[in-house]
């Protein structure tokens, strides 16, 4: 099809291309990730024939010398097809890690746009094909990935509030080129696709042709390997879910005693699953079993830790904790009614308990400065905050950042809440005495 022509009728597209696309039936909007290259241009044409009302999203990384021409091509083609197009331009900070870092940064930016775009029930179609899957499997094999990585790209997965679909994972690049040529399709070439400094391009141009010539059924074999690894990864997840019920708790921690009772392989599988369930990327560890074993065996007063990107795994009093990196305000803040304050992992809100309420109290939030004392209910004497932290088992890494909430009394400021661990009866539940309720929630577990 010439660029600028109207979409061909559904019957004119080969069944092997149109079938996997037409059978998709999401409850929301269908989107096509449209780069302007051959694969995504062909997918857009087929999707427009299968699903009237389809929309397209073009992410312009502004890296290639022809990025303006590519964006203009996408706008023109979508206009002629009657497809609504969203264009997002992103600015990438060039990483110090060379081409590999640039590939990763572009991918992160692209998927960040996708996550922000999709609403509940929406479907995003991507034009990855069998050659892309084979390259992914080989790339991850050379990188030392386990069965989860060797499962390749999933046909469907959650992305933001919607779902990502790859309907052409069983179709070769050669087949797509054949169809595109037969209909006279026009598209834009990305000049970076031939730059073999990029790992994927080296695989595509320098490795795959020889492998395909030697083993003509390579794509099917690697696809079968990916499916087998996906099955194994599923069994690993099921095992981790079972063992988490035995070793985890309601606070999202893992019991060290429970972990010690597992084999090295089970322990690694459970910890990796645990990290993934909380939405964190897996740390780049060469020897997982050794690292976890050292974490479990280390002296507790040394505050042992495994570092990840944006989080750490720490041990305290017989439990492993996933601890996000947090920052808290540098100066105290006043809490006003109806104006929530985010304080690291905690969100604090002051709410009135009735339509008619007294003037709001003066409430100040800060962190530990030293010398604070806790006055508990029931007539107990006050105790130092340091001792209270130890008695309550507050982890050492939380003590410097946990929000301390102070109110005013006749004798001056008094501590009325300590994070989500404790709140004065004057400000909790019905809060009959103060007329105000203090709500402190932890929202980054």
CSV table of C-alpha atoms in Angstrom, one decimal:
chain,number,residue,atom,x,y,z
A,1,UNK,CA,0.0,0.0,0.0
A,2,UNK,CA,1.4,3.4,-0.9
A,3,UNK,CA,1.8,5.9,1.9
A,4,UNK,CA,-1.3,8.0,2.0
A,5,UNK,CA,-3.7,5.4,0.7
A,6,UNK,CA,-6.8,4.4,2.7
A,7,UNK,CA,-6.8,1.3,4.8
A,8,UNK,CA,-7.5,-1.9,2.9
A,9,UNK,CA,-10.7,-3.9,3.7
A,10,UNK,CA,-10.2,-6.6,6.3
A,11,UNK,CA,-10.7,-9.3,3.6
A,12,UNK,CA,-7.7,-8.1,1.7
A,13,UNK,CA,-5.3,-8.8,4.6
A,14,UNK,CA,-3.8,-12.3,5.0
A,15,UNK,CA,-5.5,-14.3,7.7
A,16,UNK,CA,-2.2,-15.1,9.5
A,17,UNK,CA,-1.8,-11.3,10.1
A,18,UNK,CA,-5.4,-10.2,10.5
A,19,UNK,CA,-6.6,-13.2,12.6
A,20,UNK,CA,-4.6,-12.6,15.8
A,21,UNK,CA,-5.5,-8.9,15.6
A,22,UNK,CA,-9.2,-9.2,14.9
A,23,UNK,CA,-9.8,-11.7,17.7
A,24,UNK,CA,-8.8,-9.1,20.3
A,25,UNK,CA,-11.8,-7.7,22.0
A,26,UNK,CA,-10.9,-5.4,24.9
A,27,UNK,CA,-13.5,-3.5,26.8
A,28,UNK,CA,-11.7,-0.2,26.3
A,29,UNK,CA,-9.8,1.6,23.6
A,30,UNK,CA,-7.4,-0.2,21.2
A,31,UNK,CA,-4.0,1.6,20.7
A,32,UNK,CA,-1.2,0.8,18.3
A,33,UNK,CA,2.4,1.6,19.3
A,34,UNK,CA,3.4,3.3,16.0
A,35,UNK,CA,7.1,4.1,15.4
A,36,UNK,CA,6.7,4.6,11.7
A,37,UNK,CA,8.9,1.5,10.8
A,38,UNK,CA,7.8,-1.4,8.6
A,39,UNK,CA,6.4,-3.6,11.4
A,40,UNK,CA,4.3,-1.0,13.3
A,41,UNK,CA,3.1,0.6,10.0
A,42,UNK,CA,1.8,-2.7,8.8
A,43,UNK,CA,0.2,-3.4,12.2
A,44,UNK,CA,-1.5,0.0,12.2
A,45,UNK,CA,-3.0,-0.8,8.7
A,46,UNK,CA,-4.3,-4.2,9.8
A,47,UNK,CA,-5.6,-2.9,13.1
A,48,UNK,CA,-7.4,-0.1,11.4
A,49,UNK,CA,-9.1,-2.6,9.1
A,50,UNK,CA,-10.0,-5.0,12.0
A,51,UNK,CA,-11.0,-2.3,14.6
A,52,UNK,CA,-12.6,0.9,13.4
A,53,UNK,CA,-11.8,3.6,16.0
A,54,UNK,CA,-8.3,2.3,16.7
A,55,UNK,CA,-5.9,5.0,17.9
A,56,UNK,CA,-2.1,5.3,17.6
A,57,UNK,CA,0.7,6.5,19.9
A,58,UNK,CA,4.0,7.7,18.5
A,59,UNK,CA,6.9,8.3,20.9
A,60,UNK,CA,9.5,10.6,19.4
A,61,UNK,CA,12.8,10.1,21.3
A,62,UNK,CA,14.3,12.9,19.2
A,63,UNK,CA,17.5,10.9,18.9
A,64,UNK,CA,17.7,10.2,15.1
A,65,UNK,CA,18.5,12.9,12.5
A,66,UNK,CA,15.2,12.0,10.7
A,67,UNK,CA,13.0,12.1,13.8
A,68,UNK,CA,11.0,15.1,12.4
A,69,UNK,CA,10.4,13.4,9.1
A,70,UNK,CA,9.3,10.2,10.9
A,71,UNK,CA,6.9,12.1,13.1
A,72,UNK,CA,5.5,13.9,10.0
A,73,UNK,CA,5.1,10.6,8.2
A,74,UNK,CA,3.1,9.2,11.2
A,75,UNK,CA,0.9,12.2,11.3
A,76,UNK,CA,0.2,12.1,7.6
A,77,UNK,CA,-0.6,8.4,7.4
A,78,UNK,CA,-2.8,8.5,10.5
A,79,UNK,CA,-4.7,11.5,9.0
A,80,UNK,CA,-5.3,9.6,5.7
A,81,UNK,CA,-6.4,6.5,7.6
A,82,UNK,CA,-8.7,8.4,9.8
A,83,UNK,CA,-6.8,7.2,12.9
A,84,UNK,CA,-6.5,9.5,15.9
A,85,UNK,CA,-2.8,9.9,16.7
A,86,UNK,CA,-1.1,11.0,20.0
A,87,UNK,CA,2.5,12.1,19.7
A,88,UNK,CA,4.7,12.3,22.8
A,89,UNK,CA,8.2,13.8,22.5
A,90,UNK,CA,10.6,12.8,25.2
A,91,UNK,CA,14.0,14.2,26.1
A,92,UNK,CA,16.6,11.6,27.1
A,93,UNK,CA,19.6,12.4,29.2
A,94,UNK,CA,22.5,10.6,27.4
A,95,UNK,CA,23.8,7.9,29.8
A,96,UNK,CA,27.5,7.3,30.5
A,97,UNK,CA,27.1,3.6,29.8
A,98,UNK,CA,27.2,4.1,26.0
A,99,UNK,CA,24.8,2.5,23.5
A,100,UNK,CA,23.5,-0.1,25.9
A,101,UNK,CA,22.5,2.5,28.4
A,102,UNK,CA,20.9,4.6,25.6
A,103,UNK,CA,18.8,1.6,24.5
A,104,UNK,CA,17.6,1.0,28.0
A,105,UNK,CA,16.8,4.7,28.6
A,106,UNK,CA,14.8,5.0,25.4
A,107,UNK,CA,12.8,1.9,26.3
A,108,UNK,CA,12.1,3.1,29.8
A,109,UNK,CA,10.9,6.5,28.4
A,110,UNK,CA,8.7,4.8,25.8
A,111,UNK,CA,7.0,2.5,28.3
A,112,UNK,CA,6.5,5.3,30.8
A,113,UNK,CA,4.5,7.1,28.1
A,114,UNK,CA,2.5,3.9,27.4
A,115,UNK,CA,1.7,3.4,31.1
A,116,UNK,CA,0.5,7.0,31.5
A,117,UNK,CA,-1.7,6.7,28.4
A,118,UNK,CA,-3.7,3.6,29.0
A,119,UNK,CA,-7.0,3.6,30.9
A,120,UNK,CA,-8.7,0.6,32.5
A,121,UNK,CA,-9.8,-1.9,29.7
A,122,UNK,CA,-7.5,-0.4,27.1
A,123,UNK,CA,-5.3,-2.5,24.9
A,124,UNK,CA,-1.9,-1.5,23.4
A,125,UNK,CA,-0.8,-3.5,20.3
A,126,UNK,CA,2.9,-3.8,19.6
A,127,UNK,CA,4.4,-5.3,16.4
A,128,UNK,CA,7.0,-7.5,17.9
A,129,UNK,CA,7.4,-10.6,15.7
A,130,UNK,CA,9.2,-14.0,15.8
A,131,UNK,CA,12.6,-12.6,14.9
A,132,UNK,CA,12.3,-10.1,17.7
A,133,UNK,CA,11.4,-12.9,20.1
A,134,UNK,CA,14.4,-15.0,19.0
A,135,UNK,CA,16.8,-12.0,19.4
A,136,UNK,CA,15.3,-11.4,22.9
A,137,UNK,CA,15.9,-15.0,23.9
A,138,UNK,CA,19.5,-15.1,22.6
A,139,UNK,CA,20.3,-11.7,24.1
A,140,UNK,CA,19.1,-12.8,27.5
A,141,UNK,CA,20.9,-16.1,27.2
A,142,UNK,CA,24.2,-14.3,26.6
A,143,UNK,CA,23.4,-12.0,29.6
A,144,UNK,CA,23.0,-15.1,31.8
A,145,UNK,CA,19.2,-14.9,32.4
A,146,UNK,CA,17.2,-17.7,34.1
A,147,UNK,CA,14.0,-19.3,32.9
A,148,UNK,CA,12.0,-16.1,33.5
A,149,UNK,CA,14.2,-14.1,31.1
A,150,UNK,CA,14.5,-16.9,28.6
A,151,UNK,CA,10.7,-17.0,28.4
A,152,UNK,CA,11.1,-14.0,26.1
A,153,UNK,CA,8.5,-11.4,25.6
A,154,UNK,CA,5.0,-12.3,26.8
A,155,UNK,CA,2.1,-12.2,24.4
A,156,UNK,CA,0.1,-10.3,26.9
A,157,UNK,CA,0.8,-8.5,30.1
A,158,UNK,CA,-0.4,-5.6,32.2
A,159,UNK,CA,0.9,-2.2,31.5
A,160,UNK,CA,-0.4,0.7,33.5
A,161,UNK,CA,-4.2,0.3,33.8
A,162,UNK,CA,-4.4,-1.6,30.5
A,163,UNK,CA,-3.0,-4.6,28.7
A,164,UNK,CA,-0.1,-4.9,26.3
A,165,UNK,CA,-0.6,-7.4,23.4
A,166,UNK,CA,1.9,-8.8,20.9
A,167,UNK,CA,-0.3,-10.5,18.3
A,168,UNK,CA,2.5,-11.3,15.8
A,169,UNK,CA,5.0,-13.2,17.9
A,170,UNK,CA,4.6,-16.3,15.7
A,171,UNK,CA,5.1,-14.4,12.4
A,172,UNK,CA,8.6,-13.9,11.0
A,173,UNK,CA,10.1,-10.6,9.9
A,174,UNK,CA,10.4,-12.2,6.4
A,175,UNK,CA,6.7,-12.8,6.2
A,176,UNK,CA,5.9,-9.2,7.3
A,177,UNK,CA,8.3,-7.9,4.6
A,178,UNK,CA,6.7,-10.1,2.0
A,179,UNK,CA,3.2,-8.7,2.8
A,180,UNK,CA,4.4,-5.1,3.0
A,181,UNK,CA,6.1,-5.5,-0.4
A,182,UNK,CA,3.1,-7.1,-2.0
A,183,UNK,CA,0.8,-4.1,-1.1
A,184,UNK,CA,3.4,-1.4,-1.8
A,185,UNK,CA,3.6,-0.3,1.8
A,186,UNK,CA,5.8,2.7,2.6
A,187,UNK,CA,7.5,3.3,5.9
A,188,UNK,CA,10.3,5.2,7.6
A,189,UNK,CA,13.7,3.6,8.3
A,190,UNK,CA,15.4,4.2,11.6
A,191,UNK,CA,19.1,4.8,10.7
A,192,UNK,CA,20.1,3.4,14.1
A,193,UNK,CA,18.7,0.0,13.2
A,194,UNK,CA,21.9,-0.8,11.2
A,195,UNK,CA,24.3,0.4,13.8
A,196,UNK,CA,25.9,-2.7,15.2
A,197,UNK,CA,27.3,-0.9,18.2
A,198,UNK,CA,23.8,-1.6,19.6
A,199,UNK,CA,23.6,-5.2,21.0
A,200,UNK,CA,20.3,-6.0,19.3
A,201,UNK,CA,21.5,-4.8,16.0
A,202,UNK,CA,24.7,-6.9,16.3
A,203,UNK,CA,22.5,-9.9,17.0
A,204,UNK,CA,20.2,-9.1,14.1
A,205,UNK,CA,22.8,-8.4,11.4
A,206,UNK,CA,25.9,-10.1,12.7
A,207,UNK,CA,24.7,-13.3,14.3
A,208,UNK,CA,21.1,-14.3,13.3
A,209,UNK,CA,21.7,-14.6,9.5
A,210,UNK,CA,24.4,-17.3,10.0
A,211,UNK,CA,22.3,-19.1,12.6
A,212,UNK,CA,19.3,-19.1,10.4
A,213,UNK,CA,21.3,-20.5,7.5
A,214,UNK,CA,22.8,-23.3,9.6
A,215,UNK,CA,19.5,-24.1,11.3
A,216,UNK,CA,16.5,-23.1,9.0
A,217,UNK,CA,14.0,-23.8,11.8
A,218,UNK,CA,15.8,-21.5,14.3
A,219,UNK,CA,12.8,-19.2,14.9
A,220,UNK,CA,10.5,-22.1,15.7
A,221,UNK,CA,13.1,-23.8,18.0
A,222,UNK,CA,13.7,-20.6,20.0
A,223,UNK,CA,10.0,-20.0,20.2
A,224,UNK,CA,9.6,-23.5,21.6
A,225,UNK,CA,12.4,-22.8,24.1
A,226,UNK,CA,10.7,-19.6,25.2
A,227,UNK,CA,7.4,-21.4,25.7
A,228,UNK,CA,9.1,-24.1,27.8
A,229,UNK,CA,10.9,-21.5,29.9
A,230,UNK,CA,7.6,-19.7,30.4
A,231,UNK,CA,6.0,-22.9,31.7
A,232,UNK,CA,8.9,-23.3,34.1
A,233,UNK,CA,8.6,-19.7,35.2
A,234,UNK,CA,4.9,-20.3,35.9
A,235,UNK,CA,5.7,-23.3,38.1
A,236,UNK,CA,8.3,-21.3,39.9
A,237,UNK,CA,5.8,-18.6,40.6
A,238,UNK,CA,3.3,-21.1,41.9
A,239,UNK,CA,5.9,-22.6,44.2
A,240,UNK,CA,6.8,-19.2,45.5
A,241,UNK,CA,3.2,-18.3,46.2
A,242,UNK,CA,2.8,-21.5,48.2
A,243,UNK,CA,6.0,-21.0,50.2
A,244,UNK,CA,5.2,-17.3,50.8
A,245,UNK,CA,2.1,-18.4,52.6
A,246,UNK,CA,4.3,-20.3,55.0
A,247,UNK,CA,7.2,-17.8,55.4
A,248,UNK,CA,5.6,-14.4,54.8
A,249,UNK,CA,3.4,-12.3,57.0
A,250,UNK,CA,0.7,-9.6,56.7
A,251,UNK,CA,3.3,-6.9,56.7
A,252,UNK,CA,5.0,-8.2,53.6
A,253,UNK,CA,8.0,-9.6,55.4
A,254,UNK,CA,9.8,-12.9,55.0
A,255,UNK,CA,10.7,-15.1,58.0
A,256,UNK,CA,14.4,-15.8,58.2
A,257,UNK,CA,13.7,-19.1,60.0
A,258,UNK,CA,11.4,-20.1,57.2
A,259,UNK,CA,13.9,-19.2,54.5
A,260,UNK,CA,16.7,-21.2,56.3
A,261,UNK,CA,14.5,-24.3,56.1
A,262,UNK,CA,14.4,-24.0,52.3
A,263,UNK,CA,16.9,-25.2,49.8
A,264,UNK,CA,19.1,-22.7,48.0
A,265,UNK,CA,17.1,-22.9,44.9
A,266,UNK,CA,13.8,-22.5,46.7
A,267,UNK,CA,15.2,-19.6,48.7
A,268,UNK,CA,16.4,-17.7,45.6
A,269,UNK,CA,13.1,-18.4,43.8
A,270,UNK,CA,11.0,-17.1,46.7
A,271,UNK,CA,13.1,-13.9,47.2
A,272,UNK,CA,13.1,-13.1,43.5
A,273,UNK,CA,9.3,-13.6,43.4
A,274,UNK,CA,8.9,-11.5,46.5
A,275,UNK,CA,10.8,-8.6,45.0
A,276,UNK,CA,8.9,-8.8,41.7
A,277,UNK,CA,5.5,-8.9,43.6
A,278,UNK,CA,6.3,-5.6,45.2
A,279,UNK,CA,7.1,-4.0,41.8
A,280,UNK,CA,10.9,-3.7,42.1
A,281,UNK,CA,13.4,-4.6,39.5
A,282,UNK,CA,15.7,-7.5,40.4
A,283,UNK,CA,19.1,-6.6,41.7
A,284,UNK,CA,22.0,-7.5,39.4
A,285,UNK,CA,23.5,-10.2,41.6
A,286,UNK,CA,25.9,-12.8,40.2
A,287,UNK,CA,25.4,-15.3,43.0
A,288,UNK,CA,21.9,-15.0,44.4
A,289,UNK,CA,22.2,-18.0,46.8
A,290,UNK,CA,25.4,-16.8,48.3
A,291,UNK,CA,24.1,-13.2,48.7
A,292,UNK,CA,21.0,-14.4,50.5
A,293,UNK,CA,22.9,-16.8,52.6
A,294,UNK,CA,25.3,-14.1,53.7
A,295,UNK,CA,22.3,-11.8,54.5
A,296,UNK,CA,20.7,-14.5,56.7
A,297,UNK,CA,24.0,-15.4,58.5
A,298,UNK,CA,25.4,-11.9,59.1
A,299,UNK,CA,25.4,-10.2,62.5
A,300,UNK,CA,22.3,-8.2,63.0
A,301,UNK,CA,24.1,-5.2,64.5
A,302,UNK,CA,25.9,-4.8,61.2
A,303,UNK,CA,22.6,-4.0,59.5
A,304,UNK,CA,23.2,-6.4,56.6
A,305,UNK,CA,21.6,-5.4,53.3
A,306,UNK,CA,21.2,-6.4,49.6
A,307,UNK,CA,21.0,-3.2,47.5
A,308,UNK,CA,18.6,-2.9,44.6
A,309,UNK,CA,17.5,-0.1,42.3
A,310,UNK,CA,15.5,2.2,44.6
A,311,UNK,CA,15.2,-0.2,47.5
A,312,UNK,CA,17.1,-2.6,49.8
A,313,UNK,CA,16.5,-5.9,51.5
A,314,UNK,CA,17.3,-5.7,55.2
A,315,UNK,CA,17.1,-8.0,58.1
A,316,UNK,CA,15.8,-7.2,61.5
A,317,UNK,CA,14.7,-9.4,64.4
A,318,UNK,CA,14.3,-12.5,62.4
A,319,UNK,CA,12.6,-11.0,59.3
A,320,UNK,CA,13.6,-9.7,55.9
A,321,UNK,CA,12.2,-6.4,54.9
A,322,UNK,CA,11.9,-4.7,51.5
A,323,UNK,CA,12.8,-1.1,52.2
A,324,UNK,CA,12.3,1.6,49.6
A,325,UNK,CA,14.6,4.5,49.4
A,326,UNK,CA,12.7,7.5,50.8
A,327,UNK,CA,13.3,11.2,51.3
A,328,UNK,CA,11.5,13.3,53.9
A,329,UNK,CA,11.1,17.1,54.2
A,330,UNK,CA,14.2,18.8,55.5
A,331,UNK,CA,12.3,21.1,57.8
A,332,UNK,CA,9.2,20.6,60.1
A,333,UNK,CA,5.8,21.1,58.5
A,334,UNK,CA,2.4,22.2,59.8
A,335,UNK,CA,-0.5,19.9,59.2
A,336,UNK,CA,-3.6,21.8,58.0
A,337,UNK,CA,-7.2,20.3,57.7
A,338,UNK,CA,-7.8,18.7,54.3
A,339,UNK,CA,-4.2,19.2,53.1
A,340,UNK,CA,-2.5,15.8,53.2
A,341,UNK,CA,1.3,15.7,53.7
A,342,UNK,CA,3.5,13.1,52.2
A,343,UNK,CA,6.3,12.2,54.5
A,344,UNK,CA,8.5,9.5,53.1
A,345,UNK,CA,6.4,6.4,53.2
A,346,UNK,CA,3.7,8.0,55.2
A,347,UNK,CA,0.7,10.1,54.3
A,348,UNK,CA,-0.8,12.3,57.1
A,349,UNK,CA,-4.3,13.8,57.0
A,350,UNK,CA,-6.2,15.9,59.6
A,351,UNK,CA,-10.0,15.5,59.4
A,352,UNK,CA,-12.9,16.9,61.4
A,353,UNK,CA,-15.1,14.4,63.1
A,354,UNK,CA,-18.3,16.4,62.7
A,355,UNK,CA,-19.9,19.2,60.6
A,356,UNK,CA,-19.5,21.5,63.6
A,357,UNK,CA,-16.0,21.4,65.0
A,358,UNK,CA,-13.7,23.7,66.9
A,359,UNK,CA,-10.8,25.6,65.4
A,360,UNK,CA,-8.2,23.3,64.0
A,361,UNK,CA,-5.4,22.4,66.4
A,362,UNK,CA,-1.8,23.5,65.8
A,363,UNK,CA,0.0,20.3,64.6
A,364,UNK,CA,3.6,20.1,63.7
A,365,UNK,CA,5.4,17.2,61.9
A,366,UNK,CA,9.1,16.6,62.2
A,367,UNK,CA,11.7,13.8,62.6
A,368,UNK,CA,13.5,12.6,65.7
A,369,UNK,CA,15.9,15.2,67.1
A,370,UNK,CA,16.8,13.5,70.4
A,371,UNK,CA,15.3,13.6,73.9
A,372,UNK,CA,11.7,13.0,72.9
A,373,UNK,CA,9.4,11.2,75.3
A,374,UNK,CA,6.2,9.3,74.8
A,375,UNK,CA,3.2,9.8,77.2
A,376,UNK,CA,1.0,6.8,76.7
A,377,UNK,CA,-2.6,6.4,77.9
A,378,UNK,CA,-3.6,4.6,81.0
A,379,UNK,CA,-1.6,6.7,83.4
A,380,UNK,CA,1.7,5.2,82.5
A,381,UNK,CA,4.8,7.3,83.1
A,382,UNK,CA,6.4,8.7,80.1
A,383,UNK,CA,9.3,6.8,78.5
A,384,UNK,CA,12.0,7.9,76.1
A,385,UNK,CA,11.3,7.6,72.4
A,386,UNK,CA,14.5,5.6,72.0
A,387,UNK,CA,13.3,2.9,74.4
A,388,UNK,CA,9.9,2.9,72.9
A,389,UNK,CA,11.3,2.3,69.4
A,390,UNK,CA,13.2,-0.7,70.8
A,391,UNK,CA,10.2,-2.1,72.6
A,392,UNK,CA,8.0,-1.8,69.6
A,393,UNK,CA,10.5,-3.3,67.2
A,394,UNK,CA,10.6,-0.3,65.0
A,395,UNK,CA,13.4,-1.1,62.4
A,396,UNK,CA,16.5,1.1,62.9
A,397,UNK,CA,16.3,2.5,59.3
A,398,UNK,CA,12.9,3.9,60.0
A,399,UNK,CA,13.7,5.6,63.3
A,400,UNK,CA,15.4,8.7,61.7
A,401,UNK,CA,12.6,9.3,59.2
A,402,UNK,CA,9.4,8.2,60.8
A,403,UNK,CA,7.1,11.3,61.2
A,404,UNK,CA,6.7,12.5,64.8
A,405,UNK,CA,3.5,14.5,65.2
A,406,UNK,CA,3.3,17.1,67.9
A,407,UNK,CA,0.2,18.9,69.2
A,408,UNK,CA,-0.1,21.6,71.9
A,409,UNK,CA,-1.3,21.3,75.5
A,410,UNK,CA,-1.2,23.5,78.5
A,411,UNK,CA,2.4,22.4,79.2
A,412,UNK,CA,3.6,23.0,75.6
A,413,UNK,CA,4.1,20.7,72.7
A,414,UNK,CA,3.3,17.0,73.3
A,415,UNK,CA,3.9,14.0,71.0
A,416,UNK,CA,0.5,12.8,69.7
A,417,UNK,CA,1.5,10.3,67.0
A,418,UNK,CA,4.5,8.3,65.9
A,419,UNK,CA,4.1,7.3,62.2
A,420,UNK,CA,1.5,4.6,61.8
A,421,UNK,CA,2.7,2.9,65.0
A,422,UNK,CA,0.9,4.9,67.6
A,423,UNK,CA,-1.6,7.7,67.9
A,424,UNK,CA,-2.9,9.5,71.0
A,425,UNK,CA,-6.5,8.5,71.9
A,426,UNK,CA,-7.3,12.2,71.6
A,427,UNK,CA,-6.8,12.1,67.9
A,428,UNK,CA,-7.8,8.5,66.9
A,429,UNK,CA,-11.0,6.8,66.2
A,430,UNK,CA,-13.9,9.1,67.3
A,431,UNK,CA,-11.5,11.7,68.5
A,432,UNK,CA,-14.2,13.0,70.9
A,433,UNK,CA,-11.9,15.1,73.0
A,434,UNK,CA,-10.3,17.1,70.2
A,435,UNK,CA,-13.0,17.1,67.5
A,436,UNK,CA,-10.3,16.2,65.0
A,437,UNK,CA,-9.0,12.9,63.7
A,438,UNK,CA,-5.4,12.3,62.7
A,439,UNK,CA,-4.9,9.7,60.0
A,440,UNK,CA,-1.4,8.4,59.3
A,441,UNK,CA,-1.1,5.7,56.6
A,442,UNK,CA,1.8,4.0,55.1
A,443,UNK,CA,1.4,4.0,51.4
A,444,UNK,CA,4.6,2.7,49.9
A,445,UNK,CA,4.7,-0.9,51.3
